[in-house]
Amino acid sequence: MVNVIIADDELPAVEELAFLLGKDARIGTIHRASSGAEALRTLEQHDVDALFLDIHMPSLSGLDIARAISRFSRPPAVVFVTADEDRALEAFELRAVDYLLKPVRTERLAESVRRVCELMEGSTAAPEVITVDQGGVSRMIRRDDVRYVQAQGDYARLHTSEASYLIRIPLNDLERQWAEAGFLRTHRSYLVAMDQVRKVRIGAGRASLFVGDAELPVSRRHLPDVREKLEATRLRPSH
């Protein structure tokens, strides 16, 4: 069970997050804090596995708390929960497990809890973070949030569950760089995170993968590699 502290100076935000976390069977005790100082006091008094921190709190911000606990021999996991998209770089530099944008969606919160659990089990490393440009604003996204990549000339479009981002890297380069992270070339236009595949369809001379709400084609050239990967992960195609 994951014992957590929720820290936010806005009480409705604390209660909403506590309600959502309380529905997750992996969550144990939920401590509430209305300030950074109260969060640190709670941390001293209780055994806590993860902190869900708002970034903007008076006096002691969520970033300040993350810096303070980074000196612990075994710091709890940190998940930032904020309406501010622009502090992701600082957050990941502080080894945050995740960066959630308000309003928090249940699906994304469940993913954050999964990442906390992985960290507690010692099966995860610091996330690979990518800088993307969106409307002239630089943002940071985690590579493991990318479901698939689509070729667009000398560019590549990264698709996550929430949005898509164009980066100036050819798909061939990403194929080489991301192979060890579980990304597989399935078509001349697509690179897919195979752990994101929820269904496979093969039949009538045509094959496709279902990733999120998207159906992505598999070319004949790449089908043997896809089959081999699916056999290794025991994901059986439907016909």
Tab-separated table of C-alpha atoms in Angstrom:
chain	number	residue	atom	x	y	z
A	1	MET	CA	0.000	0.000	0.000
A	2	VAL	CA	1.195	3.502	-0.867
A	3	ASN	CA	0.906	6.063	1.952
A	4	VAL	CA	0.724	9.606	0.628
A	5	ILE	CA	0.649	13.289	1.549
A	6	ILE	CA	-1.392	15.724	-0.526
A	7	ALA	CA	-0.187	19.302	-0.163
A	8	ASP	CA	-2.074	22.235	-1.666
A	9	ASP	CA	-3.033	25.599	-0.185
A	10	GLU	CA	-6.469	25.306	-1.798
A	11	LEU	CA	-8.635	22.981	0.311
A	12	PRO	CA	-11.036	21.973	-2.513
A	13	ALA	CA	-8.037	20.812	-4.561
A	14	VAL	CA	-6.794	18.696	-1.627
A	15	GLU	CA	-10.193	17.106	-1.109
A	16	GLU	CA	-10.719	16.406	-4.811
A	17	LEU	CA	-7.346	14.679	-5.133
A	18	ALA	CA	-7.917	12.755	-1.875
A	19	PHE	CA	-11.264	11.558	-3.247
A	20	LEU	CA	-9.688	10.340	-6.499
A	21	LEU	CA	-6.743	8.674	-4.757
A	22	GLY	CA	-9.074	7.069	-2.241
A	23	LYS	CA	-10.713	5.091	-5.068
A	24	ASP	CA	-7.361	3.496	-6.002
A	25	ALA	CA	-6.871	0.151	-4.239
A	26	ARG	CA	-3.091	0.677	-4.192
A	27	ILE	CA	-3.379	3.748	-1.949
A	28	GLY	CA	-3.182	3.356	1.837
A	29	THR	CA	-3.237	6.280	4.262
A	30	ILE	CA	-3.883	9.745	2.802
A	31	HIS	CA	-2.521	12.694	4.809
A	32	ARG	CA	-3.664	16.213	3.939
A	33	ALA	CA	-1.583	19.399	4.209
A	34	SER	CA	-2.594	22.977	3.415
A	35	SER	CA	0.963	24.332	3.262
A	36	GLY	CA	4.510	23.251	2.517
A	37	ALA	CA	5.484	23.557	6.174
A	38	GLU	CA	2.591	21.335	7.236
A	39	ALA	CA	3.611	18.775	4.603
A	40	LEU	CA	7.147	18.618	6.025
A	41	ARG	CA	5.837	18.265	9.584
A	42	THR	CA	3.566	15.416	8.475
A	43	LEU	CA	6.513	13.793	6.734
A	44	GLU	CA	8.477	13.841	9.999
A	45	GLN	CA	5.630	12.227	11.936
A	46	HIS	CA	4.464	9.509	9.534
A	47	ASP	CA	5.814	6.851	7.206
A	48	VAL	CA	5.098	8.274	3.751
A	49	ASP	CA	5.847	6.771	0.336
A	50	ALA	CA	4.790	9.622	-1.961
A	51	LEU	CA	4.032	13.324	-1.972
A	52	PHE	CA	1.455	14.876	-4.298
A	53	LEU	CA	2.518	18.528	-4.309
A	54	ASP	CA	1.060	21.690	-5.724
A	55	ILE	CA	3.916	23.800	-7.081
A	56	HIS	CA	2.588	27.232	-6.087
A	57	MET	CA	2.108	27.404	-2.321
A	58	PRO	CA	2.916	30.457	-0.154
A	59	SER	CA	6.264	30.546	1.691
A	60	LEU	CA	7.325	26.967	0.931
A	61	SER	CA	6.493	25.815	-2.610
A	62	GLY	CA	6.227	22.284	-3.897
A	63	LEU	CA	9.611	22.719	-5.586
A	64	ASP	CA	11.107	23.829	-2.249
A	65	ILE	CA	9.785	20.682	-0.580
A	66	ALA	CA	11.204	18.480	-3.355
A	67	ARG	CA	14.614	20.116	-2.929
A	68	ALA	CA	14.481	19.630	0.849
A	69	ILE	CA	13.636	15.922	0.716
A	70	SER	CA	16.199	15.234	-2.033
A	71	ARG	CA	18.788	15.182	0.772
A	72	PHE	CA	17.022	12.281	2.500
A	73	SER	CA	18.732	8.902	2.256
A	74	ARG	CA	15.467	7.407	0.959
A	75	PRO	CA	13.237	10.277	-0.167
A	76	PRO	CA	9.584	9.572	-0.927
A	77	ALA	CA	8.405	9.770	-4.517
A	78	VAL	CA	7.234	13.195	-5.689
A	79	VAL	CA	4.338	13.878	-8.033
A	80	PHE	CA	3.646	17.508	-8.885
A	81	VAL	CA	-0.003	18.467	-9.389
A	82	THR	CA	-0.331	21.922	-10.879
A	83	ALA	CA	-2.081	24.176	-13.369
A	84	ASP	CA	1.333	25.502	-14.465
A	85	GLU	CA	2.750	23.795	-17.569
A	86	ASP	CA	5.978	25.806	-17.495
A	87	ARG	CA	7.743	24.264	-14.488
A	88	ALA	CA	8.083	20.719	-15.812
A	89	LEU	CA	11.810	21.072	-16.512
A	90	GLU	CA	12.541	22.043	-12.898
A	91	ALA	CA	10.263	19.267	-11.698
A	92	PHE	CA	12.032	16.528	-13.629
A	93	GLU	CA	15.448	17.913	-12.689
A	94	LEU	CA	14.318	17.253	-9.103
A	95	ARG	CA	13.608	13.643	-10.140
A	96	ALA	CA	9.842	13.962	-9.931
A	97	VAL	CA	8.042	10.741	-10.750
A	98	ASP	CA	5.298	12.578	-12.608
A	99	TYR	CA	3.880	16.013	-13.468
A	100	LEU	CA	0.080	16.183	-13.484
A	101	LEU	CA	-1.860	19.098	-14.876
A	102	LYS	CA	-5.055	20.283	-13.222
A	103	PRO	CA	-7.849	19.352	-13.567
A	104	VAL	CA	-6.525	15.870	-12.818
A	105	ARG	CA	-7.969	13.017	-14.876
A	106	THR	CA	-8.506	9.652	-13.194
A	107	GLU	CA	-6.605	7.784	-15.920
A	108	ARG	CA	-3.519	9.978	-15.557
A	109	LEU	CA	-3.625	9.809	-11.766
A	110	ALA	CA	-3.697	6.009	-11.947
A	111	GLU	CA	-0.605	6.150	-14.161
A	112	SER	CA	1.157	8.322	-11.564
A	113	VAL	CA	0.365	5.797	-8.846
A	114	ARG	CA	1.728	3.019	-11.077
A	115	ARG	CA	4.977	4.938	-11.462
A	116	VAL	CA	5.212	5.464	-7.706
A	117	CYS	CA	4.720	1.722	-7.187
A	118	GLU	CA	7.479	0.961	-9.697
A	119	LEU	CA	9.821	3.302	-7.877
A	120	MET	CA	9.033	1.639	-4.561
A	121	GLU	CA	9.826	-1.736	-6.121
A	122	GLY	CA	13.120	-0.396	-7.424
A	123	SER	CA	12.196	-1.229	-11.016
A	124	THR	CA	12.348	2.215	-12.535
A	125	ALA	CA	15.044	4.755	-13.281
A	126	ALA	CA	14.891	8.516	-13.744
A	127	PRO	CA	12.558	9.230	-16.671
A	128	GLU	CA	13.883	10.170	-20.090
A	129	VAL	CA	12.575	13.679	-20.778
A	130	ILE	CA	12.125	15.313	-24.194
A	131	THR	CA	11.924	19.024	-24.950
A	132	VAL	CA	9.122	19.854	-27.368
A	133	ASP	CA	7.899	23.129	-28.824
A	134	GLN	CA	4.207	23.931	-28.764
A	135	GLY	CA	3.028	27.271	-30.050
A	136	GLY	CA	6.431	28.844	-29.415
A	137	VAL	CA	6.547	27.543	-25.843
A	138	SER	CA	9.051	24.861	-24.821
A	139	ARG	CA	7.580	22.002	-22.812
A	140	MET	CA	9.000	18.864	-21.254
A	141	ILE	CA	7.339	15.480	-21.729
A	142	ARG	CA	8.360	12.022	-20.555
A	143	ARG	CA	9.342	9.536	-23.232
A	144	ASP	CA	7.257	6.850	-21.541
A	145	ASP	CA	4.190	9.066	-22.072
A	146	VAL	CA	4.665	8.728	-25.857
A	147	ARG	CA	2.342	6.100	-27.328
A	148	TYR	CA	3.528	6.264	-30.932
A	149	VAL	CA	5.481	8.464	-33.303
A	150	GLN	CA	4.414	9.479	-36.790
A	151	ALA	CA	6.820	10.535	-39.553
A	152	GLN	CA	6.268	13.963	-41.076
A	153	GLY	CA	9.110	14.563	-43.525
A	154	ASP	CA	12.260	15.472	-41.598
A	155	TYR	CA	10.119	15.861	-38.481
A	156	ALA	CA	8.401	13.408	-36.171
A	157	ARG	CA	5.104	13.864	-34.355
A	158	LEU	CA	4.978	12.412	-30.839
A	159	HIS	CA	1.518	11.249	-29.778
A	160	THR	CA	0.637	11.016	-26.064
A	161	SER	CA	-2.740	10.346	-24.472
A	162	GLU	CA	-3.295	14.092	-24.141
A	163	ALA	CA	-1.764	15.798	-27.186
A	164	SER	CA	0.744	15.538	-30.027
A	165	TYR	CA	4.045	17.386	-30.451
A	166	LEU	CA	6.242	17.994	-33.478
A	167	ILE	CA	10.003	17.599	-33.053
A	168	ARG	CA	12.749	18.118	-35.613
A	169	ILE	CA	14.145	14.591	-35.586
A	170	PRO	CA	13.622	12.124	-38.464
A	171	LEU	CA	11.788	8.908	-37.612
A	172	ASN	CA	14.821	6.818	-38.670
A	173	ASP	CA	16.927	8.506	-35.982
A	174	LEU	CA	14.291	7.951	-33.288
A	175	GLU	CA	13.995	4.307	-34.331
A	176	ARG	CA	17.680	3.778	-33.510
A	177	GLN	CA	17.693	5.910	-30.350
A	178	TRP	CA	14.495	4.498	-28.808
A	179	ALA	CA	14.779	0.801	-29.696
A	180	GLU	CA	16.033	-0.116	-26.215
A	181	ALA	CA	13.046	1.705	-24.683
A	182	GLY	CA	10.611	-0.687	-26.404
A	183	PHE	CA	9.737	1.344	-29.498
A	184	LEU	CA	9.365	-0.727	-32.676
A	185	ARG	CA	9.128	0.375	-36.301
A	186	THR	CA	5.853	-1.006	-37.622
A	187	HIS	CA	5.530	0.970	-40.842
A	188	ARG	CA	7.591	3.467	-42.801
A	189	SER	CA	5.499	6.169	-41.128
A	190	TYR	CA	5.114	4.794	-37.593
A	191	LEU	CA	7.186	3.942	-34.535
A	192	VAL	CA	5.141	2.359	-31.728
A	193	ALA	CA	5.678	1.921	-27.989
A	194	MET	CA	4.792	-1.773	-27.911
A	195	ASP	CA	3.791	-1.746	-24.253
A	196	GLN	CA	1.021	0.696	-25.242
A	197	VAL	CA	-0.573	-1.710	-27.745
A	198	ARG	CA	-3.973	-2.852	-26.473
A	199	LYS	CA	-5.143	-4.930	-29.466
A	200	VAL	CA	-3.769	-6.387	-32.693
A	201	ARG	CA	-5.662	-7.275	-35.858
A	202	ILE	CA	-4.176	-9.450	-38.603
A	203	GLY	CA	-6.194	-10.740	-41.544
A	204	ALA	CA	-7.117	-10.369	-45.212
A	205	GLY	CA	-3.589	-9.342	-46.110
A	206	ARG	CA	-3.752	-6.442	-43.684
A	207	ALA	CA	-2.397	-5.903	-40.180
A	208	SER	CA	-2.912	-3.104	-37.657
A	209	LEU	CA	-2.198	-2.197	-34.036
A	210	PHE	CA	-4.595	-0.391	-31.726
A	211	VAL	CA	-2.879	2.167	-29.499
A	212	GLY	CA	-5.209	4.306	-27.420
A	213	ASP	CA	-7.952	5.393	-29.813
A	214	ALA	CA	-5.730	5.077	-32.906
A	215	GLU	CA	-5.537	2.176	-35.350
A	216	LEU	CA	-2.040	2.101	-36.865
A	217	PRO	CA	-1.052	0.116	-39.966
A	218	VAL	CA	1.634	-2.568	-39.956
A	219	SER	CA	3.486	-2.962	-43.241
A	220	ARG	CA	4.346	-6.379	-44.691
A	221	ARG	CA	8.020	-5.521	-44.369
A	222	HIS	CA	7.737	-4.928	-40.634
A	223	LEU	CA	5.148	-7.618	-39.828
A	224	PRO	CA	7.723	-10.339	-38.914
A	225	ASP	CA	9.328	-8.022	-36.323
A	226	VAL	CA	5.908	-7.135	-34.930
A	227	ARG	CA	4.919	-10.824	-34.687
A	228	GLU	CA	8.161	-11.647	-32.895
A	229	LYS	CA	7.615	-8.836	-30.393
A	230	LEU	CA	4.019	-9.876	-29.802
A	231	GLU	CA	5.074	-13.475	-29.195
A	232	ALA	CA	7.611	-12.262	-26.644
A	233	THR	CA	4.955	-10.230	-24.823
A	234	ARG	CA	2.217	-12.878	-25.296
A	235	LEU	CA	-0.152	-10.388	-26.921
A	236	ARG	CA	-2.116	-12.483	-29.418
A	237	PRO	CA	-3.490	-10.968	-32.627
A	238	SER	CA	-7.173	-11.187	-33.478
A	239	HIS	CA	-8.142	-12.362	-36.970
